């Protein structure tokens, strides 16, 4: 299949440091190439891939110090548009804009939504451009959206098995990994450690936006023999950091759409102690790959429980549900299903007039050649 | 002519309080209607107009507390797109997005750029979508853009003559009006007042983003018998505030693309003492409608000079150059010129393929019927 993947320009693919979406796009691209597909990756300079790379910004916008990404993203989308005929499928990872710019090619496009959807300005957009098929990364992520949004599938993220290798031993500390911010609740992690008497290591970056919060709320809590603050760590250090932990603490207080760090810990065999919020109940299998809690007391109890959980069972759960092969397979299913149901595109278009002649021709061909149930229903 | 005006959704048209772009769009809309054109205004709820109003958001996004305007703006643009055949001209006032969404209708579209253009993410967009004809509001505003950008005209803003009525008397204080922010340099205004011994009245709002600056840099300067801080004032108070002043101080330190307050003062007959930055030299006629300066010393001298300037001459300058009639006439010229040169649209399109069949048909008709020099050159 000829597949275009359109990545955010904020970071390189894969990113040098932080950048969840760009990492997932990188893993997907490499796996699709490995499976023999012809993949074209639209991304910023500095990206490394076995796919055909189309550089759409000289360097990542973060490195270039460009904070508003609209102009560069629109430029990339024009590039994608001009080559649209070269692809069977165009798979976007850049949130809102493709809805408006590719709605007439919706029969061969899909968008994975990587962020939270409870923002007030997202709904009007999807109401106005309902054609584009959407992929959510958890079912919880869908909640703020209208029931009849054009969902194609929920496809949880997947991780190459070797990225965070299985560590059968683990270790004795609790791990907190990510960003210091109020919704990640590092304060809860610290309280859990102090109450349970288990050491906590915090590997986290502090963004400028969160500096006031860090100084006022978190720094004063760090002066304690059980608490160690490591600052930001790199990709390689991260997996060792997770693998050598007794458990990952994920005491979030926001509707997390996925939470990559949970499956990174699971890949290393480390169970996850997580608050029941957002995607958590879909990612953690309670009492198998971790413990889902709703209070500090339950989390403190879980620190003991997690020491007795089978790390091999955690890894097995990861291998069954969260590998990159599983993610790529799910996307390929979605691509194929989308192409097979192309005739029903007019269900989603506001009017047939919205289709370009090219799209109408495509629909006509599909209607003639494909005999899916969806097609029979519409014909 | 059937004209669509597409306004920002941030504020109603006209805005209740602050909102320069929405005020200009309102004045233009009412004047075009008055001249007998069929005007359709795309704007947020709460707008009041003699044009045909298409409400594109239930209320202004600021009132609704929506900070990211992308989704609502994209929804509005789809509405405009679906009605595109109903208009001879579509005139956008919403910055970047129309370039990407209407490039195939560029033969009948134009965009007035209301903001500064020295942002790093603007250039890639215009390079990628060069077709859309652009209007600048001063020549200075164009400087950061490539020389071959598709400029149609520079059209300075215009103001209805009765909005800020001529005050033949004026008064004795210096006026500072607008927003408290580092680039507006209220500190310079205060220093000019103190050095010249002329009282200064400051009518300005303090945005949340500028609160730290206000508290640290400006508030300590306000404790002085010559300085009076009035806070934010409304539209009606504003014109009296300007009319009763000896001069308006406009000591800016940024590339101001236009500066509406300068022509509001001129309308009231009040001369403007302004720093030579951005549009200033194009708006103020030195020694006629104000004094252009580049130092505190020159500004102090100008406070005396301005007391002796003819307020009637300032008003005459306003009437000649900055009325809404003059602005509307300039836009109508631009609309007509755009329609007459439609055949040369292919000069700007990246390829003929980028044009829709509708656009190609339009071009063909124009090529057949119009005999402009541009057309002969291209044919």
XYZ file of C-alpha atoms in Angstrom:
758
model
C 0.000 0.000 0.000
C 1.261 3.539 -0.717
C 0.894 5.332 2.599
C 1.614 8.964 3.488
C 2.220 9.722 7.157
C 1.968 13.412 8.055
C 3.748 14.227 11.319
C 3.767 17.373 13.468
C 6.650 19.732 12.679
C 7.283 20.577 16.342
C 9.912 17.848 16.718
C 11.938 15.633 14.425
C 10.672 12.086 13.796
C 11.797 10.503 16.054
C 12.265 13.459 18.414
C 15.642 14.148 19.998
C 14.106 14.407 23.474
C 10.450 14.889 24.361
C 7.636 14.476 21.789
C 5.134 11.669 22.183
C 3.329 12.049 18.876
C 6.528 12.157 16.830
C 7.777 8.998 18.541
C 4.582 7.099 17.761
C 4.658 8.251 14.123
C 8.282 7.119 13.880
C 7.516 3.650 15.235
C 4.516 3.291 12.917
C 6.513 4.432 9.879
C 9.376 1.996 10.471
C 7.017 -0.923 11.097
C 4.958 -0.236 7.956
C 8.177 -0.092 5.903
C 9.347 -3.344 7.519
C 6.073 -4.967 6.441
C 6.803 -3.973 2.833
C 4.589 -0.913 2.399
C 5.662 2.124 0.436
C 5.663 4.805 3.116
C 6.247 8.534 2.625
C 6.848 10.558 5.778
C 6.146 14.303 5.801
C 8.108 15.727 8.731
C 10.639 18.321 9.800
C 14.346 18.256 8.983
C 16.491 16.157 11.309
C 14.078 13.233 10.999
C 15.536 9.766 10.435
C 13.478 7.074 8.740
C 13.558 4.112 6.375
C 10.521 5.654 4.678
C 10.724 8.196 1.875
C 11.236 11.431 3.831
C 9.738 14.722 2.621
C 11.297 17.500 4.685
C 8.619 20.151 5.274
C 10.549 22.517 7.550
C 14.343 23.012 7.589
C 14.480 21.901 11.223
C 12.006 21.086 13.966
C 9.967 24.176 14.850
C 10.939 23.869 18.509
C 14.641 24.016 17.617
C 13.914 26.934 15.274
C 12.179 28.756 18.136
C 8.916 29.021 16.182
C 5.986 28.884 18.555
C 3.054 29.335 16.172
C 3.014 26.288 13.912
C 0.077 27.249 11.725
C 1.958 28.657 8.753
C 4.504 25.846 8.516
C 1.800 23.218 8.945
C -0.340 24.767 6.218
C 2.694 24.785 3.924
C 3.274 21.095 4.625
C -0.367 20.325 3.920
C -0.128 22.007 0.518
C 2.858 19.779 -0.258
C 0.825 16.726 0.791
C -2.112 17.914 -1.275
C -0.023 18.323 -4.398
C 1.172 14.725 -4.097
C -2.171 13.300 -2.987
C -2.574 11.216 -6.148
C 0.611 9.306 -5.294
C -0.934 7.706 -2.209
C -3.622 5.139 -1.481
C -3.938 6.449 2.066
C -3.002 9.730 3.733
C -2.707 9.401 7.471
C -2.553 12.681 9.439
C -1.161 13.237 12.930
C -1.517 17.033 13.025
C -4.890 17.517 14.698
C -7.395 19.968 13.255
C -6.242 21.357 9.957
C -6.581 18.356 7.638
C -10.333 18.291 8.331
C -10.637 21.600 6.536
C -8.088 21.013 3.791
C -8.727 17.406 2.789
C -12.463 16.925 3.362
C -12.986 16.322 -0.347
C -10.413 13.492 -0.217
C -11.892 11.954 2.939
C -12.365 8.620 1.155
C -8.600 8.023 1.412
C -7.649 10.089 4.452
C -7.736 9.559 8.182
C -6.600 11.540 11.200
C -5.301 10.131 14.459
C -6.192 12.521 17.246
C -3.307 12.591 19.701
C -4.519 15.203 22.151
C -7.377 15.820 24.532
C -10.660 16.766 22.870
C -12.399 18.684 25.654
C -11.283 22.047 24.278
C -14.065 24.491 23.414
C -12.854 25.206 19.903
C -12.598 21.631 18.623
C -16.287 20.823 18.416
C -17.256 23.552 15.918
C -14.552 22.301 13.604
C -15.703 18.704 13.566
C -19.280 19.802 13.144
C -18.295 21.869 10.121
C -16.046 19.246 8.520
C -17.597 15.895 9.459
C -16.178 13.903 6.533
C -12.673 13.079 7.747
C -12.460 9.612 9.358
C -10.988 9.819 12.843
C -8.961 7.454 14.990
C -8.953 7.841 18.756
C -6.093 6.497 20.865
C -8.465 5.484 23.699
C -12.231 5.293 24.026
C -12.084 7.740 26.921
C -10.572 10.321 24.592
C -13.800 10.325 22.557
C -16.101 11.410 25.391
C -16.242 15.154 24.673
C -17.006 14.554 20.981
C -20.467 14.130 19.457
C -21.698 10.543 19.345
C -21.966 10.632 15.559
C -18.406 11.829 14.937
C -16.849 9.902 12.083
C -14.879 7.432 14.217
C -13.116 4.728 12.276
C -11.474 2.935 15.210
C -9.752 3.252 18.567
C -6.128 2.256 18.072
C -3.975 2.333 21.212
C -0.356 3.280 20.709
C 2.204 0.529 20.244
C 5.894 0.359 21.072
C 8.675 -1.712 19.453
C 9.374 -4.591 21.836
C 13.087 -3.855 22.072
C 12.794 -0.145 22.971
C 12.273 -0.741 26.686
C 13.675 -4.259 27.175
C 12.145 -6.574 29.738
C 13.922 -6.399 33.085
C 13.001 -9.544 35.045
C 14.522 -8.224 38.273
C 13.123 -4.732 38.639
C 14.129 -2.827 41.743
C 12.967 -1.187 44.900
C 12.073 2.419 44.106
C 8.889 3.993 42.800
C 9.308 5.905 39.526
C 7.690 9.146 38.408
C 8.477 10.075 34.803
C 7.365 12.883 32.565
C 6.675 16.526 33.028
C 6.277 18.468 36.278
C 2.799 19.972 35.965
C -0.286 20.235 38.169
C -2.292 17.691 36.163
C 0.446 15.036 36.442
C 0.275 15.387 40.242
C 3.908 14.879 41.273
C 2.729 16.005 44.727
C 0.624 12.863 44.986
C 3.604 10.725 43.989
C 5.672 12.313 46.759
C 2.935 11.769 49.327
C 2.547 8.115 48.326
C 6.287 7.567 48.741
C 6.416 9.256 52.143
C 3.371 7.394 53.467
C 4.508 4.012 52.190
C 8.158 4.448 53.159
C 9.301 3.415 49.671
C 11.890 5.607 47.903
C 10.705 7.706 44.936
C 12.829 8.814 41.991
C 11.449 11.651 39.889
C 12.771 11.973 36.329
C 10.953 14.942 34.913
C 11.472 18.082 32.919
C 10.160 21.434 34.069
C 8.756 23.549 31.229
C 8.946 27.333 31.503
C 5.160 27.378 31.826
C 5.359 25.160 34.901
C 8.304 26.831 36.615
C 6.160 28.806 39.057
C 4.251 25.656 39.998
C 7.500 23.730 40.437
C 9.100 26.398 42.637
C 6.017 26.984 44.785
C 4.466 23.536 45.108
C 6.996 20.816 44.361
C 10.512 21.982 45.202
C 9.677 22.395 48.918
C 8.539 18.742 49.007
C 11.789 17.356 47.583
C 13.860 17.805 50.784
C 13.241 14.311 52.166
C 15.522 11.256 52.414
C 13.068 9.119 50.380
C 12.767 11.565 47.460
C 15.318 11.935 44.659
C 14.855 14.460 41.829
C 16.833 13.551 38.691
C 15.643 16.250 36.256
C 15.126 15.405 32.569
C 16.598 12.132 31.289
C 17.077 10.824 27.753
C 15.421 7.937 25.932
C 18.015 5.322 26.859
C 18.213 6.336 30.526
C 14.426 6.318 30.635
C 14.021 2.620 29.891
C 16.614 1.651 32.467
C 14.970 4.037 34.926
C 11.625 2.321 34.347
C 13.034 -1.196 34.302
C 14.828 -0.853 37.616
C 11.697 0.421 39.410
C 9.309 -1.523 41.605
C 6.372 0.348 40.098
C 5.592 3.396 37.976
C 3.420 5.984 39.708
C 0.919 7.623 37.347
C -1.241 9.643 39.752
C -2.774 11.883 37.062
C -5.586 14.336 37.584
C -6.650 15.022 33.972
C -8.286 13.128 31.104
C -5.058 11.597 29.757
C -5.824 10.491 26.172
C -3.279 7.667 26.256
C -0.153 7.818 28.448
C 2.811 6.322 26.561
C 4.882 6.006 29.725
C 2.486 3.350 31.038
C 3.241 0.991 28.155
C 6.956 1.806 28.334
C 6.929 0.659 31.957
C 4.899 -2.437 31.045
C 7.391 -3.237 28.277
C 10.128 -3.269 30.921
C 7.960 -5.504 33.131
C 7.264 -2.770 35.672
C 3.670 -2.571 36.959
C 1.812 0.745 36.884
C -0.004 2.318 39.839
C -2.398 4.722 38.170
C -5.391 6.927 38.995
C -8.651 5.976 37.274
C -8.756 8.904 34.837
C -8.919 9.213 31.049
C -7.400 6.211 29.276
C -6.006 4.501 32.396
C -8.596 1.733 32.716
C -8.068 0.871 29.032
C -4.279 0.673 29.267
C -3.726 -0.942 32.678
C -5.286 -4.349 33.298
C -6.039 -4.106 37.009
C -4.031 -6.615 39.101
C -2.218 -7.890 35.973
C -0.171 -5.024 34.559
C -0.717 -2.708 37.508
C -3.193 -1.397 40.054
C -5.857 1.201 39.336
C -6.560 3.415 42.341
C -8.656 6.422 43.307
C -7.088 7.498 46.593
C -3.716 7.980 48.249
C -4.578 5.148 50.677
C -5.225 2.715 47.826
C -2.026 3.836 46.106
C 0.000 3.261 49.298
C -1.452 -0.266 49.563
C -0.655 -0.819 45.885
C 3.037 -0.062 46.426
C 3.210 -3.241 48.543
C 1.020 -5.248 46.170
C 3.105 -4.257 43.148
C 6.238 -5.705 44.748
C 4.581 -9.117 44.581
C 3.203 -8.884 41.030
C 4.713 -11.033 38.273
C 6.912 -8.854 36.074
C 6.729 -11.546 33.390
C 2.931 -11.229 33.391
C 3.233 -7.479 32.984
C 5.525 -7.952 30.000
C 3.191 -10.589 28.528
C 0.328 -8.137 28.771
C 2.459 -5.575 26.927
C 3.363 -8.060 24.208
C -0.246 -9.017 23.684
C -1.705 -5.516 23.551
C 0.841 -2.775 23.008
C 3.515 -3.753 20.501
C 4.111 -1.701 17.379
C 3.195 -4.754 15.247
C -0.282 -4.753 16.826
C -0.634 -1.007 16.250
C 0.496 -1.243 12.614
C -1.882 -4.164 12.003
C -4.761 -2.166 13.438
C -3.934 0.793 11.217
C -3.652 -1.400 8.134
C -7.085 -2.844 8.938
C -8.422 0.685 9.231
C -6.805 1.730 5.927
C -8.284 -1.273 4.126
C -11.699 -0.813 5.640
C -11.657 2.852 4.697
C -10.791 2.075 1.092
C -13.452 -0.643 0.935
C -16.174 1.647 2.233
C -15.238 4.610 0.047
C -18.634 4.413 -1.733
C -20.375 5.566 1.436
C -18.316 8.724 1.521
C -21.422 10.654 0.494
C -22.926 9.774 3.874
C -20.374 12.083 5.412
C -20.039 14.782 2.801
C -22.400 17.669 3.441
C -23.362 17.419 -0.186
C -22.197 15.595 -3.280
C -21.131 18.997 -4.570
C -18.411 19.053 -1.924
C -16.613 16.232 -3.760
C -14.090 17.071 -6.435
C -14.573 15.361 -9.809
C -11.586 13.175 -8.874
C -13.279 12.069 -5.660
C -16.562 11.425 -7.455
C -14.773 9.278 -10.006
C -13.082 7.379 -7.190
C -16.445 6.802 -5.520
C -17.917 5.594 -8.789
C -15.103 3.116 -9.333
C -15.442 1.808 -5.797
C -19.181 1.487 -6.111
C -18.737 -0.599 -9.220
C -16.017 -2.847 -7.867
C -16.567 -3.373 -4.180
C -19.296 -5.440 -2.657
C -19.049 -4.762 1.075
C -22.113 -4.746 3.368
C -21.713 -0.984 3.755
C -21.849 -0.687 -0.003
C -24.973 -2.842 -0.327
C -26.678 -0.779 2.349
C -25.892 2.475 0.587
C -26.616 1.212 -2.934
C -21.374 44.387 -6.379
C -22.071 41.314 -4.207
C -19.403 41.483 -1.519
C -18.687 39.085 1.344
C -16.768 40.504 4.302
C -15.293 37.873 6.602
C -14.510 39.257 10.068
C -12.582 37.787 13.006
C -14.793 35.982 15.530
C -12.897 37.324 18.552
C -15.231 40.308 18.966
C -18.637 41.330 17.654
C -18.747 43.689 14.646
C -18.578 46.408 15.871
C -16.907 45.279 19.108
C -18.381 46.196 22.489
C -15.033 47.480 23.765
C -11.600 46.818 22.309
C -11.108 45.291 18.839
C -9.508 47.351 16.070
C -10.034 44.950 13.183
C -13.723 44.408 13.965
C -14.293 48.176 14.105
C -12.689 48.713 10.711
C -14.720 45.860 9.187
C -17.876 47.386 10.644
C -17.164 50.815 9.192
C -16.346 49.320 5.786
C -19.497 47.173 5.781
C -21.836 50.050 6.624
C -20.229 52.332 4.035
C -20.406 49.712 1.261
C -24.102 49.147 2.064
C -24.678 52.905 2.033
C -23.157 53.069 -1.431
C -25.691 50.484 -2.614
C -23.630 47.294 -2.641
C -25.045 43.948 -1.573
C -22.865 43.132 1.433
C -22.848 39.898 3.441
C -21.000 40.007 6.735
C -19.681 36.775 8.277
C -19.139 37.516 11.958
C -19.902 36.429 15.506
C -23.264 36.769 17.243
C -23.918 40.135 18.839
C -22.837 41.937 15.659
C -25.013 44.800 14.396
C -25.007 45.749 10.722
C -27.108 46.971 7.812
C -25.475 44.204 5.756
C -26.809 40.667 5.539
C -25.374 39.117 8.710
C -24.300 35.461 8.789
C -23.681 34.551 12.421
C -20.725 32.147 12.520
C -20.344 31.763 16.304
C -23.138 32.105 18.886
C -21.268 34.968 20.550
C -17.876 36.597 20.269
C -15.149 34.110 21.173
C -13.738 36.468 23.788
C -17.095 36.599 25.581
C -17.370 32.818 25.264
C -13.948 32.462 26.876
C -12.555 30.597 23.851
C -8.881 31.377 23.419
C -7.990 29.164 20.463
C -9.937 30.499 17.481
C -8.800 27.990 14.890
C -11.773 25.629 14.981
C -14.439 28.333 14.925
C -12.640 30.195 12.162
C -12.330 27.058 10.048
C -16.059 26.445 10.540
C -16.817 29.972 9.374
C -14.611 29.512 6.334
C -16.525 26.412 5.325
C -19.733 28.423 5.520
C -18.158 31.090 3.309
C -16.905 28.450 0.900
C -20.316 26.883 0.528
C -21.787 30.237 -0.433
C -18.844 31.353 -2.552
C -20.882 31.337 -5.776
C -23.186 34.001 -4.314
C -20.437 36.637 -4.259
C -18.460 38.622 -6.801
C -15.797 39.337 -4.202
C -14.841 37.673 -0.920
C -12.842 39.965 1.322
C -11.129 38.309 4.305
C -9.966 39.949 7.521
C -8.857 36.788 9.338
C -5.151 36.593 8.535
C -3.604 33.327 7.424
C -6.195 30.661 6.899
C -7.950 31.867 3.737
C -4.675 31.533 1.820
C -4.854 27.795 2.304
C -8.603 27.346 1.920
C -9.460 29.676 -0.964
C -6.345 29.635 -3.132
C -8.319 28.099 -5.971
C -10.787 31.019 -5.816
C -8.051 33.642 -5.629
C -9.438 35.378 -8.733
C -12.282 36.758 -6.595
C -10.752 36.824 -3.113
C -8.525 39.226 -1.227
C -7.168 39.379 2.303
C -6.482 42.508 4.296
C -3.608 41.812 6.673
C -4.315 43.611 9.927
C -1.375 42.470 12.020
C 2.387 42.625 11.995
C 4.084 40.345 9.510
C 7.492 39.859 11.107
C 6.501 36.582 12.736
C 8.591 33.546 11.811
C 5.659 31.365 10.833
C 3.984 33.714 8.337
C 6.531 33.518 5.553
C 6.306 29.759 4.891
C 2.565 30.128 4.508
C 2.718 32.861 1.902
C 5.432 30.998 0.043
C 3.256 27.912 -0.078
C 0.019 29.698 -1.047
C 1.088 32.655 -3.177
C -2.170 33.072 -5.092
C -4.292 35.090 -2.673
C -4.177 38.859 -3.377
C -3.152 40.805 -0.284
C -3.889 44.285 0.986
C -1.521 45.934 3.454
C -2.703 48.721 5.758
C 0.616 50.578 5.476
C 3.669 50.171 3.278
C 5.808 49.683 6.375
C 3.750 46.609 7.236
C 5.005 44.903 4.059
C 8.708 45.060 4.889
C 9.156 41.549 6.349
C 7.380 39.938 3.374
C 9.027 38.786 0.137
C 9.179 41.461 -2.568
C 7.103 39.351 -4.941
C 4.220 38.756 -2.512
C 0.905 39.185 -4.281
C 0.191 42.733 -3.097
C -2.897 44.319 -4.576
C -2.747 47.671 -2.748
C -1.952 49.488 0.459
C -5.240 50.778 1.847
C -4.979 52.775 5.074
C -7.866 52.443 7.477
C -10.701 54.962 7.330
C -13.053 56.256 9.989
C -16.588 57.681 9.641
C -16.281 61.469 10.007
C -18.840 61.676 12.808
C -17.307 59.013 15.088
C -14.750 61.330 16.692
C -16.257 64.780 16.031
C -13.994 67.762 15.428
C -13.294 69.701 18.609
C -12.057 73.172 17.580
C -10.995 74.042 21.143
C -9.004 71.074 22.295
C -7.481 71.280 25.771
C -4.315 71.357 27.782
C -3.376 67.775 28.637
C -1.400 65.161 26.724
C -3.325 61.949 26.008
C -2.090 58.350 26.038
C -4.692 55.858 24.847
C -4.608 52.117 24.300
C -3.054 49.224 26.037
C -0.385 49.229 28.733
C 2.404 47.169 27.196
C 6.150 47.492 26.755
C 5.951 48.158 23.006
C 3.476 51.047 23.482
C 6.003 52.702 25.833
C 3.727 54.388 28.406
C 6.956 55.036 30.337
C 8.091 57.357 27.557
C 4.747 59.192 27.688
C 5.186 59.732 31.430
C 8.738 60.979 31.000
C 7.661 63.420 28.274
C 4.938 64.806 30.539
C 7.259 65.216 33.514
C 10.022 66.856 31.473
C 7.664 69.224 29.652
C 5.547 70.049 32.709
C 2.339 69.318 30.769
C -0.275 67.077 32.460
C -0.727 63.552 31.045
C -3.926 61.497 31.151
C -3.553 57.781 30.517
C -6.661 55.900 29.367
C -5.547 52.339 28.946
C -6.507 48.804 29.715
C -4.105 46.372 31.327
C -4.339 42.869 29.883
C -3.537 39.911 32.113
C -0.429 39.304 30.007
C 0.836 42.799 30.825
C -0.031 42.878 34.516
C 3.499 42.088 35.683
C 4.896 44.832 33.438
C 2.283 47.301 34.695
C 2.934 46.556 38.364
C 6.724 46.586 38.075
C 7.416 49.309 35.517
C 4.451 51.685 35.215
C 2.502 51.834 38.480
C 5.499 53.258 40.405
C 5.675 56.126 37.861
C 2.035 57.159 38.293
C 2.484 58.856 41.694
C 3.078 62.343 40.341
C 0.854 65.462 40.294
C 1.052 65.686 36.467
C 0.013 62.079 35.812
C -3.562 60.803 35.901
C -4.404 57.136 35.235
C -8.015 56.623 34.097
C -8.022 52.886 33.301
C -10.060 51.559 30.358
C -12.632 53.902 28.788
C -15.426 53.211 26.298
C -15.850 54.344 22.688
C -17.823 57.498 23.499
C -15.515 58.602 26.317
C -12.572 57.938 24.043
C -13.464 60.553 21.440
C -14.076 63.204 24.066
C -10.843 62.189 25.768
C -8.974 62.671 22.483
C -10.825 65.841 21.493
C -10.091 67.625 24.764
C -6.352 66.908 24.571
C -3.582 69.205 23.408
C -1.856 66.283 21.673
C -1.919 62.513 21.519
C 1.328 60.839 22.557
C 2.143 57.771 20.461
C 5.679 56.919 21.636
C 5.672 53.373 20.253
C 8.638 51.053 20.113
C 7.422 48.394 17.675
C 6.537 48.131 13.974
C 2.926 49.330 14.337
C 1.126 48.230 11.170
C -1.363 51.127 11.289
C -2.393 52.736 14.606
C -6.126 53.576 14.492
C -5.863 55.878 17.502
C -3.768 58.300 15.454
C -6.580 58.923 12.951
C -9.158 59.048 15.749
C -7.173 61.882 17.320
C -6.809 63.587 13.932
C -10.552 63.297 13.379
C -11.064 65.237 16.614
C -8.512 67.815 15.452
C -5.868 66.744 17.952
C -2.299 66.541 16.635
C -0.237 63.401 17.182
C 3.279 63.283 18.640
C 4.582 59.957 17.425
C 7.836 57.990 17.222
C 9.118 57.225 13.716
C 8.299 53.494 13.715
C 6.171 51.238 11.521
C 3.341 53.116 9.825
C 3.812 56.432 11.654
C 5.433 58.391 8.820
C 2.620 57.278 6.495
C -0.193 58.311 8.848
C 1.125 61.521 10.396
C 2.004 64.388 8.050
C 4.879 65.978 9.935
C 4.110 69.545 11.099
C 0.548 69.324 9.679
C -1.308 66.600 11.577
C 1.368 66.116 14.204
C 5.077 65.863 14.883
C 7.234 62.833 14.174
C 10.045 62.409 16.695
C 12.850 60.024 17.543
C 13.878 61.160 21.022
C 12.404 62.282 24.325
C 13.953 65.741 23.778
C 12.208 66.144 20.418
C 8.941 64.944 21.936
C 9.216 67.480 24.773
C 9.764 70.251 22.227
C 6.787 68.941 20.230
C 4.448 69.310 23.205
C 4.956 73.090 22.922
C 4.783 73.092 19.118
C 1.560 71.102 19.120
C -0.170 73.738 21.247
C 0.304 76.163 18.348
C -0.760 73.841 15.511
C -4.024 74.476 13.658
C -6.605 71.948 14.825
C -8.649 72.749 11.699
C -5.662 71.748 9.551
C -5.366 68.465 11.443
C -9.051 67.761 10.804
C -8.681 68.732 7.144
C -5.826 66.243 6.801
C -8.064 63.575 8.338
C -10.919 64.388 5.955
C -8.660 64.219 2.947
C -6.884 60.972 3.783
C -8.620 58.893 6.443
C -12.400 58.921 6.060
C -14.341 55.695 5.612
C -15.536 56.929 2.203
C -11.913 57.091 1.028
C -11.234 53.597 2.415
C -14.351 52.115 0.802
C -13.507 53.755 -2.538
C -10.000 52.287 -2.403
C -11.394 48.821 -1.678
C -13.919 49.079 -4.500
C -11.094 50.025 -6.861
C -9.166 46.993 -5.650
C -12.198 44.708 -6.109
C -12.764 45.965 -9.660
C -9.117 45.705 -10.582
C -8.996 42.179 -9.195
C -12.002 41.111 -11.243
C -10.593 42.739 -14.371
C -7.260 40.962 -14.046
C -8.715 37.564 -13.200
C -7.202 36.053 -16.382
C -3.720 36.473 -14.981
C -4.605 34.375 -11.983
C -2.496 31.582 -13.467
C 0.585 33.734 -12.878
C 0.047 33.170 -9.197
C -1.309 29.641 -9.107
C 1.447 27.084 -8.654
C -0.116 25.223 -11.558
C -3.264 25.412 -13.631
C -4.210 22.137 -11.967
C -4.677 24.036 -8.699
C -7.711 25.793 -10.168
C -11.132 24.210 -9.803
C -13.147 23.757 -13.008
C -15.303 26.652 -11.789
C -12.251 28.902 -11.487
C -10.949 27.844 -14.882
C -14.307 28.639 -16.436
C -14.259 32.036 -14.714
C -10.781 32.705 -16.042
C -11.851 31.687 -19.531
C -14.823 34.054 -19.453
C -12.668 36.899 -18.235
C -10.035 36.227 -20.852
C -12.682 36.417 -23.531
C -14.340 39.576 -22.263
C -11.680 41.756 -20.729
C -8.996 43.548 -22.625
C -6.705 44.970 -19.967
C -2.965 45.419 -20.540
C -2.318 42.625 -18.033
C -4.540 40.378 -20.089
C -2.799 41.196 -23.347
C 0.529 40.521 -21.715
C -0.545 37.128 -20.457
C -2.376 36.101 -23.633
